[in-house]
Tab-separated table of C-alpha atoms in Angstrom:
chain	number	residue	atom	x	y	z
A	7	MET	CA	-29.045	-53.989	-240.466
A	8	GLU	CA	-26.249	-54.897	-242.764
A	9	THR	CA	-22.680	-54.001	-241.897
A	10	ILE	CA	-22.331	-51.408	-244.570
A	11	GLU	CA	-25.476	-49.624	-243.759
A	12	LEU	CA	-24.564	-49.627	-240.041
A	13	PHE	CA	-21.024	-48.051	-240.886
A	14	GLU	CA	-22.969	-45.314	-242.779
A	15	ARG	CA	-25.116	-44.374	-239.970
A	16	PHE	CA	-22.307	-44.490	-237.343
A	17	GLY	CA	-20.504	-42.274	-239.986
A	18	LEU	CA	-23.231	-39.694	-240.001
A	19	ALA	CA	-23.633	-39.679	-236.217
A	20	ILE	CA	-19.704	-38.976	-235.959
A	21	ALA	CA	-20.014	-36.318	-238.648
A	22	ILE	CA	-22.881	-34.481	-237.030
A	23	GLY	CA	-20.870	-34.472	-233.800
A	24	ALA	CA	-17.832	-33.223	-235.801
A	25	VAL	CA	-19.741	-30.445	-237.446
A	26	VAL	CA	-21.330	-29.054	-234.171
A	27	GLY	CA	-17.842	-29.427	-232.461
A	28	VAL	CA	-16.084	-27.457	-235.053
A	29	GLU	CA	-18.398	-24.528	-234.474
A	30	ARG	CA	-18.359	-24.792	-230.711
A	31	HIS	CA	-14.428	-25.241	-230.829
A	32	TRP	CA	-14.028	-22.346	-233.207
A	33	ARG	CA	-15.760	-20.014	-230.644
A	34	GLU	CA	-13.380	-20.856	-227.965
A	35	ARG	CA	-10.245	-21.500	-230.076
A	36	ASP	CA	-8.165	-19.030	-228.122
A	37	GLU	CA	-8.662	-20.730	-224.819
A	38	GLU	CA	-5.881	-22.684	-223.281
A	39	ALA	CA	-5.862	-26.618	-222.969
A	40	GLY	CA	-8.186	-27.548	-220.093
A	41	GLN	CA	-10.165	-24.327	-220.006
A	42	ARG	CA	-12.675	-25.474	-222.602
A	43	THR	CA	-15.442	-27.810	-221.482
A	44	ALA	CA	-16.177	-29.099	-224.736
A	45	GLY	CA	-14.892	-28.841	-228.237
A	46	LEU	CA	-14.127	-30.687	-231.429
A	47	ARG	CA	-13.339	-33.945	-230.011
A	48	THR	CA	-16.087	-33.863	-227.031
A	49	PHE	CA	-18.983	-33.147	-229.411
A	50	THR	CA	-17.744	-35.746	-232.008
A	51	LEU	CA	-17.853	-38.390	-229.342
A	52	SER	CA	-21.012	-37.032	-228.123
A	53	GLY	CA	-22.555	-37.898	-231.605
A	54	MET	CA	-20.854	-41.265	-231.567
A	55	LEU	CA	-22.106	-41.910	-227.922
A	56	GLY	CA	-25.557	-41.387	-228.994
A	57	GLY	CA	-25.285	-43.747	-232.058
A	58	LEU	CA	-23.892	-46.277	-229.652
A	59	ALA	CA	-26.629	-45.848	-227.195
A	60	ALA	CA	-29.189	-46.250	-229.864
A	61	PHE	CA	-27.416	-49.410	-231.243
A	62	ILE	CA	-27.290	-51.259	-228.016
A	63	ASP	CA	-30.711	-50.022	-226.937
A	64	PRO	CA	-33.261	-52.259	-228.793
A	65	ALA	CA	-34.044	-54.766	-226.193
A	66	PRO	CA	-37.466	-56.494	-226.533
A	67	SER	CA	-37.886	-56.372	-222.806
A	68	SER	CA	-37.154	-52.685	-222.311
A	69	PRO	CA	-37.254	-50.626	-225.407
A	70	GLY	CA	-35.797	-47.197	-224.979
A	71	LEU	CA	-34.558	-47.743	-221.465
A	72	VAL	CA	-30.873	-48.077	-222.237
A	73	LEU	CA	-31.032	-44.934	-224.620
A	74	THR	CA	-33.010	-42.805	-222.058
A	75	GLY	CA	-30.545	-43.870	-219.322
A	76	MET	CA	-27.391	-43.012	-221.213
A	77	PHE	CA	-29.094	-39.614	-222.401
A	78	VAL	CA	-29.771	-38.614	-218.812
A	79	VAL	CA	-26.389	-39.383	-217.459
A	80	PHE	CA	-24.633	-37.879	-220.312
A	81	SER	CA	-26.769	-34.575	-219.988
A	82	ALA	CA	-26.122	-34.607	-216.196
A	83	VAL	CA	-22.390	-35.068	-216.729
A	84	PHE	CA	-21.930	-32.399	-219.452
A	85	ALA	CA	-24.088	-29.941	-217.612
A	86	LEU	CA	-21.915	-30.184	-214.372
A	87	PHE	CA	-18.991	-29.561	-216.396
A	88	GLN	CA	-20.238	-26.803	-217.938
A	89	TYR	CA	-21.431	-25.274	-214.533
A	90	ARG	CA	-18.133	-25.429	-213.425
A	91	GLU	CA	-16.688	-23.564	-216.524
A	92	ALA	CA	-19.534	-21.063	-215.953
A	93	VAL	CA	-18.595	-20.374	-212.386
A	94	VAL	CA	-14.881	-19.814	-213.321
A	95	SER	CA	-15.432	-17.633	-216.527
A	96	GLY	CA	-18.799	-15.917	-215.450
A	97	ASN	CA	-20.585	-17.102	-218.551
A	98	HIS	CA	-23.809	-18.408	-217.757
A	99	SER	CA	-24.977	-19.405	-221.270
A	100	VAL	CA	-26.730	-22.845	-221.433
A	101	THR	CA	-26.196	-23.001	-225.112
A	102	SER	CA	-23.538	-25.445	-225.089
A	103	VAL	CA	-25.236	-27.932	-222.752
A	104	VAL	CA	-28.271	-27.914	-225.192
A	105	ALA	CA	-26.187	-28.095	-228.236
A	106	ALA	CA	-24.332	-31.196	-226.508
A	107	MET	CA	-27.927	-32.767	-225.811
A	108	SER	CA	-29.035	-32.241	-229.402
A	109	THR	CA	-25.948	-33.778	-230.751
A	110	PHE	CA	-26.281	-37.017	-228.648
A	111	ALA	CA	-30.062	-37.172	-229.851
A	112	LEU	CA	-29.166	-36.838	-233.504
A	113	GLY	CA	-26.456	-39.258	-233.225
A	114	ALA	CA	-28.953	-41.742	-231.854
A	115	LEU	CA	-31.566	-40.666	-234.669
A	116	ALA	CA	-28.682	-41.303	-237.469
A	117	VAL	CA	-28.279	-44.980	-236.301
A	118	SER	CA	-31.759	-45.917	-235.327
A	119	GLY	CA	-34.111	-43.634	-237.271
A	120	SER	CA	-34.140	-41.234	-240.334
A	121	GLN	CA	-30.666	-40.642	-241.734
A	122	THR	CA	-32.023	-37.688	-243.808
A	123	LEU	CA	-33.778	-36.199	-240.777
A	124	ALA	CA	-30.698	-36.541	-238.671
A	125	ALA	CA	-28.527	-34.799	-241.297
A	126	ALA	CA	-30.907	-32.142	-241.589
A	127	GLY	CA	-31.123	-31.699	-237.823
A	128	GLY	CA	-27.337	-31.567	-237.609
A	129	VAL	CA	-26.740	-28.811	-240.284
A	130	THR	CA	-29.548	-26.777	-238.956
A	131	LEU	CA	-27.978	-27.000	-235.274
A	132	ALA	CA	-24.647	-26.011	-236.600
A	133	ALA	CA	-26.200	-23.209	-238.573
A	134	VAL	CA	-28.229	-21.727	-235.335
A	135	LEU	CA	-24.925	-21.911	-233.345
A	136	ALA	CA	-22.978	-20.261	-235.952
A	137	SER	CA	-25.760	-17.453	-236.369
A	138	ARG	CA	-25.354	-16.157	-232.822
A	139	GLY	CA	-24.089	-12.634	-233.918
A	140	VAL	CA	-26.794	-12.207	-236.511
A	141	LEU	CA	-29.632	-13.557	-234.315
A	142	HIS	CA	-28.505	-11.222	-231.398
A	143	GLY	CA	-28.130	-8.488	-233.884
A	144	PHE	CA	-31.789	-9.088	-235.084
A	145	MET	CA	-32.996	-9.082	-231.583
A	146	ARG	CA	-31.441	-5.953	-230.692
A	147	THR	CA	-33.412	-4.204	-233.716
A	148	LEU	CA	-36.587	-6.164	-233.117
A	149	THR	CA	-39.498	-3.855	-232.230
A	150	TRP	CA	-42.670	-4.897	-230.875
A	151	THR	CA	-44.313	-3.997	-234.161
A	152	GLU	CA	-42.440	-6.836	-235.946
A	153	LEU	CA	-42.858	-9.366	-233.001
A	154	ARG	CA	-46.524	-8.585	-232.972
A	155	SER	CA	-46.779	-8.802	-236.719
A	156	ALA	CA	-45.205	-12.285	-236.614
A	157	ILE	CA	-47.697	-13.370	-233.892
A	158	ILE	CA	-50.544	-12.138	-236.059
A	159	PHE	CA	-49.211	-14.072	-239.120
A	160	LEU	CA	-48.895	-17.284	-237.076
A	161	ALA	CA	-52.395	-16.810	-235.758
A	162	MET	CA	-53.970	-16.255	-239.133
A	163	ALA	CA	-52.163	-19.299	-240.594
A	164	PHE	CA	-52.381	-21.995	-237.805
A	165	VAL	CA	-55.221	-20.816	-235.572
A	166	ILE	CA	-57.735	-19.072	-237.783
A	167	LEU	CA	-57.378	-20.885	-240.946
A	168	PRO	CA	-58.059	-24.541	-239.866
A	169	ILE	CA	-61.279	-23.401	-238.271
A	170	ILE	CA	-62.703	-21.488	-241.224
A	171	PRO	CA	-65.469	-23.452	-243.280
A	172	VAL	CA	-63.950	-24.665	-246.627
A	173	GLU	CA	-67.214	-25.114	-248.572
A	174	PRO	CA	-68.145	-22.270	-250.784
A	175	VAL	CA	-70.943	-19.913	-249.340
A	176	GLY	CA	-73.367	-17.625	-251.131
A	177	PRO	CA	-74.767	-17.340	-254.814
A	178	PHE	CA	-73.168	-17.624	-258.041
A	179	GLY	CA	-71.011	-20.549	-257.105
A	180	GLY	CA	-70.128	-19.104	-253.737
A	181	ILE	CA	-67.071	-17.882	-252.264
A	182	SER	CA	-64.839	-20.468	-250.075
A	183	PRO	CA	-64.099	-18.531	-246.581
A	184	ALA	CA	-61.019	-20.866	-246.357
A	185	GLY	CA	-59.901	-20.029	-249.697
A	186	THR	CA	-60.361	-16.102	-249.120
A	187	TRP	CA	-58.367	-16.309	-246.035
A	188	LYS	CA	-55.350	-18.174	-247.422
A	189	LEU	CA	-55.120	-15.329	-250.126
A	190	VAL	CA	-55.103	-12.878	-247.437
A	191	VAL	CA	-52.429	-14.629	-245.750
A	192	LEU	CA	-50.597	-14.901	-248.936
A	193	LEU	CA	-50.887	-11.250	-249.837
A	194	ALA	CA	-50.100	-10.008	-246.435
A	195	GLY	CA	-46.849	-12.208	-246.370
A	196	VAL	CA	-45.609	-10.753	-249.511
A	197	SER	CA	-46.454	-7.265	-248.299
A	198	PHE	CA	-44.645	-8.001	-245.153
A	199	ILE	CA	-41.436	-8.594	-247.165
A	200	GLY	CA	-41.371	-4.926	-247.997
A	201	TYR	CA	-42.013	-3.964	-244.573
A	202	ALA	CA	-39.008	-6.019	-243.471
A	203	ALA	CA	-36.887	-4.745	-246.252
A	204	VAL	CA	-37.532	-1.213	-244.961
A	205	LYS	CA	-36.423	-2.270	-241.593
A	206	ALA	CA	-33.331	-3.946	-242.708
A	207	PHE	CA	-32.258	-1.207	-245.166
A	208	GLY	CA	-33.644	1.878	-243.454
A	209	PRO	CA	-35.631	4.741	-244.996
A	210	THR	CA	-32.590	6.662	-245.879
A	211	GLN	CA	-31.295	4.613	-248.616
A	212	GLY	CA	-33.247	6.588	-251.047
A	213	GLU	CA	-36.737	6.858	-252.947
A	214	LEU	CA	-35.802	4.072	-255.478
A	215	LEU	CA	-35.526	1.561	-252.575
A	216	ALA	CA	-38.329	2.874	-250.387
A	217	GLY	CA	-40.602	3.123	-253.541
A	218	ALA	CA	-39.780	-0.457	-254.668
A	219	VAL	CA	-40.416	-1.858	-251.125
A	220	GLY	CA	-43.560	0.317	-250.826
A	221	GLY	CA	-44.805	-1.087	-254.031
A	222	LEU	CA	-45.055	-4.598	-252.394
A	223	ILE	CA	-47.741	-3.096	-250.180
A	224	SER	CA	-49.401	-0.205	-251.854
A	225	SER	CA	-48.144	1.245	-254.843
A	226	THR	CA	-51.057	3.686	-255.056
A	227	GLY	CA	-50.174	4.861	-251.518
A	228	VAL	CA	-46.585	5.441	-252.565
A	229	SER	CA	-47.591	7.389	-255.700
A	230	ILE	CA	-49.975	9.680	-253.596
A	231	THR	CA	-47.659	10.338	-251.005
A	232	ASN	CA	-44.713	11.098	-253.375
A	233	ALA	CA	-46.856	13.203	-255.488
A	234	ARG	CA	-47.948	15.324	-252.442
A	235	LEU	CA	-44.336	15.557	-251.458
A	236	SER	CA	-43.483	16.749	-254.767
A	237	ARG	CA	-45.114	20.260	-253.852
A	238	SER	CA	-42.955	20.933	-250.913
A	239	LEU	CA	-39.686	18.940	-251.620
A	240	PRO	CA	-37.039	19.914	-254.228
A	241	THR	CA	-36.352	16.361	-254.976
A	242	MET	CA	-39.028	15.771	-257.737
A	243	PRO	CA	-36.785	13.422	-259.809
A	244	THR	CA	-36.105	11.155	-256.845
A	245	LEU	CA	-39.866	11.105	-255.782
A	246	LEU	CA	-40.993	10.365	-259.139
A	247	ALA	CA	-38.289	7.657	-259.337
A	248	GLY	CA	-39.769	6.100	-256.121
A	249	ALA	CA	-43.370	6.209	-257.450
A	250	LEU	CA	-42.325	4.727	-260.699
A	251	ALA	CA	-40.270	2.069	-258.802
A	252	ALA	CA	-43.525	1.181	-256.863
A	253	ASN	CA	-45.495	0.769	-259.689
A	254	ALA	CA	-42.848	-1.449	-261.470
A	255	VAL	CA	-42.850	-3.801	-258.474
A	256	SER	CA	-46.718	-3.687	-258.205
A	257	CYS	CA	-46.511	-5.135	-262.021
A	258	ALA	CA	-43.926	-7.693	-261.083
A	259	LYS	CA	-45.972	-8.760	-258.049
A	260	VAL	CA	-49.110	-9.248	-260.316
A	261	ALA	CA	-47.146	-11.410	-262.587
A	262	VAL	CA	-45.840	-13.614	-259.742
A	263	LEU	CA	-49.119	-13.849	-258.013
A	264	ALA	CA	-50.721	-14.765	-261.204
A	265	ALA	CA	-48.024	-17.324	-261.962
A	266	LEU	CA	-48.630	-18.933	-258.410
A	267	LEU	CA	-52.135	-19.125	-258.219
A	268	ALA	CA	-52.787	-19.938	-261.989
A	269	PRO	CA	-49.636	-21.069	-263.389
A	270	GLN	CA	-51.074	-21.335	-267.037
A	271	MET	CA	-51.478	-17.408	-267.223
A	272	ALA	CA	-47.825	-17.075	-266.762
A	273	ALA	CA	-46.520	-17.656	-270.203
A	274	ARG	CA	-49.524	-15.639	-271.813
A	275	ILE	CA	-49.507	-12.395	-269.656
A	276	GLY	CA	-46.239	-12.696	-267.702
A	277	PRO	CA	-44.131	-11.213	-270.775
A	278	ALA	CA	-46.345	-8.297	-271.002
A	279	LEU	CA	-46.290	-7.579	-267.309
A	280	ALA	CA	-42.657	-7.969	-267.118
A	281	VAL	CA	-41.891	-5.619	-270.069
A	282	THR	CA	-44.230	-3.018	-268.262
A	283	ALA	CA	-42.375	-3.200	-265.056
A	284	ALA	CA	-39.056	-2.994	-267.021
A	285	VAL	CA	-40.015	0.339	-268.623
A	286	MET	CA	-41.123	1.808	-265.301
A	287	ALA	CA	-37.947	0.371	-263.537
A	288	LEU	CA	-35.551	1.702	-266.162
A	289	ALA	CA	-37.126	5.243	-266.109
A	290	ALA	CA	-36.848	5.149	-262.123
A	291	THR	CA	-33.375	4.354	-262.439
A	292	VAL	CA	-32.500	7.071	-264.735
A	293	LEU	CA	-34.412	9.679	-262.716
A	294	ALA	CA	-32.811	8.406	-259.393
A	295	ARG	CA	-29.239	8.959	-260.752
A	296	ARG	CA	-30.108	12.661	-261.940
A	297	GLN	CA	-30.414	13.815	-258.114
A	298	THR	CA	-28.642	12.725	-254.912
A	299	THR	CA	-30.389	14.656	-252.592
A	300	GLU	CA	-32.405	12.420	-250.231
A	301	HIS	CA	-35.070	12.953	-247.584
A	302	ALA	CA	-36.378	10.763	-244.989
A	303	ALA	CA	-38.835	8.341	-246.754
A	304	ILE	CA	-42.049	7.380	-244.938
A	305	SER	CA	-42.079	3.824	-243.892
A	306	PRO	CA	-44.889	1.717	-245.312
A	307	ARG	CA	-47.506	0.660	-242.933
A	308	ASN	CA	-47.458	-2.620	-241.361
A	309	PRO	CA	-49.576	-5.075	-243.454
A	310	PHE	CA	-50.472	-7.189	-240.348
A	311	GLU	CA	-52.383	-4.311	-238.629
A	312	ILE	CA	-55.878	-5.721	-237.758
A	313	GLY	CA	-57.526	-3.075	-239.827
A	314	ALA	CA	-55.305	-3.846	-242.745
A	315	VAL	CA	-56.044	-7.558	-242.594
A	316	VAL	CA	-59.932	-7.082	-242.242
A	317	LYS	CA	-59.806	-4.562	-245.180
A	318	MET	CA	-58.028	-6.930	-247.552
A	319	ALA	CA	-60.521	-9.776	-246.524
A	320	VAL	CA	-63.600	-7.793	-247.324
A	321	LEU	CA	-62.085	-6.322	-250.421
A	322	LEU	CA	-61.272	-9.992	-251.782
A	323	VAL	CA	-64.799	-11.156	-250.906
A	324	VAL	CA	-66.779	-8.065	-252.348
A	325	ILE	CA	-64.625	-8.118	-255.578
A	326	ALA	CA	-64.950	-11.723	-255.912
A	327	PHE	CA	-68.777	-11.625	-255.569
A	328	LEU	CA	-69.272	-8.728	-257.853
A	329	ALA	CA	-67.227	-10.489	-260.613
A	330	ARG	CA	-69.180	-13.770	-260.345
A	331	ALA	CA	-72.334	-11.724	-260.388
A	332	ALA	CA	-71.364	-9.627	-263.536
A	333	THR	CA	-70.230	-12.558	-265.273
A	334	ALA	CA	-73.558	-14.254	-264.479
A	335	TRP	CA	-75.552	-11.465	-265.486
A	336	LEU	CA	-73.648	-9.503	-268.215
A	337	GLY	CA	-71.064	-12.110	-269.425
A	338	GLN	CA	-67.443	-11.131	-270.210
A	339	ALA	CA	-68.391	-7.453	-270.288
A	340	GLY	CA	-69.550	-7.555	-266.794
A	341	LEU	CA	-66.259	-9.096	-265.563
A	342	ILE	CA	-64.219	-6.465	-267.708
A	343	ALA	CA	-66.123	-3.688	-266.026
A	344	VAL	CA	-65.424	-5.108	-262.378
A	345	SER	CA	-61.876	-5.372	-263.222
A	346	VAL	CA	-61.658	-1.822	-264.585
A	347	LEU	CA	-63.499	-0.485	-261.550
A	348	SER	CA	-61.735	-2.456	-259.037
A	349	GLY	CA	-58.170	-1.545	-260.421
A	350	LEU	CA	-58.989	2.209	-260.010
A	351	ALA	CA	-58.015	1.428	-256.187
A	352	ASP	CA	-56.220	-1.817	-255.993
A	353	VAL	CA	-55.121	-4.731	-258.430
A	354	ASP	CA	-54.138	-7.549	-256.078
A	355	ALA	CA	-57.773	-8.253	-255.149
A	356	VAL	CA	-58.685	-8.405	-258.941
A	357	THR	CA	-55.592	-10.681	-259.389
A	358	VAL	CA	-56.706	-13.040	-256.808
A	359	THR	CA	-60.366	-12.934	-258.115
A	360	VAL	CA	-59.554	-13.383	-261.911
A	361	THR	CA	-57.129	-16.398	-261.369
A	362	GLY	CA	-59.795	-18.006	-259.113
A	363	MET	CA	-62.323	-17.921	-262.115
A	364	ILE	CA	-60.021	-19.230	-264.769
A	365	GLY	CA	-61.723	-22.444	-265.093
A	366	GLN	CA	-65.022	-20.597	-265.813
A	367	ILE	CA	-63.632	-17.850	-268.037
A	368	GLY	CA	-60.700	-19.477	-269.539
A	369	THR	CA	-56.966	-18.608	-269.699
A	370	GLU	CA	-57.071	-16.006	-272.587
A	371	PHE	CA	-60.080	-14.017	-271.119
A	372	ALA	CA	-58.534	-14.048	-267.823
A	373	CYS	CA	-55.444	-12.526	-269.190
A	374	ILE	CA	-57.535	-9.838	-270.742
A	375	ALA	CA	-59.543	-9.145	-267.736
A	376	LEU	CA	-56.174	-8.845	-265.575
A	377	GLY	CA	-54.756	-6.680	-268.158
A	378	ALA	CA	-57.738	-4.340	-268.012
A	379	ALA	CA	-57.268	-3.887	-264.304
A	380	VAL	CA	-53.663	-3.215	-264.572
A	381	ILE	CA	-54.269	-0.506	-267.244
A	382	SER	CA	-57.074	0.916	-265.097
A	383	ASN	CA	-54.883	0.969	-262.043
A	384	THR	CA	-51.925	2.875	-264.158
A	385	VAL	CA	-54.259	5.223	-265.541
A	386	ALA	CA	-55.816	6.139	-261.951
A	387	LYS	CA	-52.226	6.679	-260.562
A	388	SER	CA	-51.634	8.994	-263.366
A	389	ALA	CA	-54.584	10.853	-262.327
A	390	TYR	CA	-53.715	10.927	-258.885
A	391	ALA	CA	-50.165	12.328	-259.713
A	392	PHE	CA	-51.819	15.292	-261.551
A	393	ALA	CA	-54.282	15.697	-258.590
A	394	PHE	CA	-51.849	15.738	-255.839
A	395	GLY	CA	-48.461	16.641	-257.258
A	396	THR	CA	-47.078	19.214	-259.373
A	397	ALA	CA	-47.562	19.548	-263.057
A	398	ALA	CA	-44.172	18.282	-263.776
A	399	PHE	CA	-44.510	15.395	-261.647
A	400	GLY	CA	-47.841	14.363	-263.104
A	401	THR	CA	-46.854	14.837	-266.634
A	402	ARG	CA	-43.737	12.679	-266.286
A	403	PHE	CA	-45.448	9.804	-264.408
A	404	ALA	CA	-48.278	9.757	-266.889
A	405	ALA	CA	-45.693	9.723	-269.924
A	406	VAL	CA	-43.857	6.832	-268.547
A	407	GLY	CA	-46.913	5.196	-267.490
A	408	ALA	CA	-48.272	5.332	-271.005
A	409	LEU	CA	-45.094	4.263	-272.610
A	410	ALA	CA	-44.849	1.132	-270.263
A	411	LEU	CA	-48.537	0.215	-270.970
A	412	LEU	CA	-48.051	0.611	-274.806
A	413	ALA	CA	-45.024	-1.655	-274.530
A	414	GLY	CA	-46.827	-4.166	-272.390
A	415	ILE	CA	-49.927	-4.245	-274.941
A	416	ALA	CA	-47.459	-4.690	-277.785
A	417	VAL	CA	-45.730	-7.705	-276.107
A	418	PHE	CA	-49.231	-9.023	-275.144
A	419	GLN	CA	-50.496	-8.926	-278.789
A	420	ILE	CA	-47.493	-10.504	-280.261
A	421	THR	CA	-46.954	-13.219	-277.608
A	422	PRO	CA	-49.251	-15.829	-279.420
A	423	ALA	CA	-46.889	-15.433	-282.439
A	424	VAL	CA	-43.914	-15.809	-280.390
A	425	LEU	CA	-44.905	-18.855	-278.266
A	426	PRO	CA	-44.457	-21.280	-281.180
A	427	LEU	CA	-40.709	-20.320	-281.268
A	428	VAL	CA	-40.180	-21.861	-278.009
A	429	GLY	CA	-42.206	-24.967	-278.374
A	430	LEU	CA	-45.571	-23.641	-277.205
A	431	THR	CA	-48.858	-22.604	-278.471
A	432	VAL	CA	-51.780	-20.785	-276.829
A	433	ALA	CA	-53.687	-24.083	-276.568
A	434	ASP	CA	-50.669	-25.446	-274.645
A	435	VAL	CA	-50.670	-22.393	-272.212
A	436	ALA	CA	-54.372	-22.701	-271.769
A	437	GLU	CA	-54.059	-26.382	-270.439
């Protein structure tokens, strides 16, 4: 190891200790001299000591022996002094001990291992230590529902997914169980963002926020719920704003999912979906400002409930099978029919299915099929608004939905002419 590199590595080890030491010292900055077990100087020296231990350790006869011995002695001495401080102050936290051990280890890693990993570890350690208030507040508000949801998500991603077969199963090209499950995890993860947002901001922040958050999970559900409430609550403008916000977010989510699953679709249908969402969002904002009265919004369901997860998996499989079968039997018309019928209830599953078939049907027709599903979904919600809500609610919802769809269709039609202005062509997008 060259001298310059050695100085760099020791400098990193010292810097890691200093960063952690600043955070630890700041927390006890009001303590008098001699009343603090470890602060800036001690942690800085801890990082340097770890680096020294790693530097003098590499002996061919006993690799790791010196480093291990110094780590054990250092940890024992530090824990002893921390114990004596805890007895006097009555503070029984072991955080500083673990932080000191981590600083020593990261200092050793900086000298003898990956500098990038050591630097990242040091920053992460300091960030975790500095986030004490935030993390404690989070734990105080965490409910069993959120904790269970996190466990279910981890099980879905890291326990179930690895054991699911990857090879396609069934006729018409088959459906990959592992691929389907990945999409279930993706959709549930996006939906859980909305659930967490309601938890963070609370349901009393107004229908605009609650509707936007609900749109990540079920814009149809928000539309029906708000339509029903419009018959019994005098807050029709805000209820309508919430329903429109949910549908705006739903359109935006379709655009994001399409871009993630089939990036070549983003430039073709993305602008149209963005304009459709923007029209609905603008109308929702205007309506929300017309009335300040709020009611306790209904929190959206947990997207990681077992029933919801199973329902989403079954829906993806059924629609994927129907789309492939309809395409094989009836050609493009069959896929359009499936998209329209599926869009009456849900547009996420259609998005996943169409993007998965893009290699078979092409970018242009995939965008058309996805657009048909969005149109069908919006029209269906307008019908639900009339069926479950007041006449005023249904009329205004349908009017805004129609205006948004017309704007989106217009943008979709002119996009091929606009793409060359930014150096792209339809053929480029399809590649």
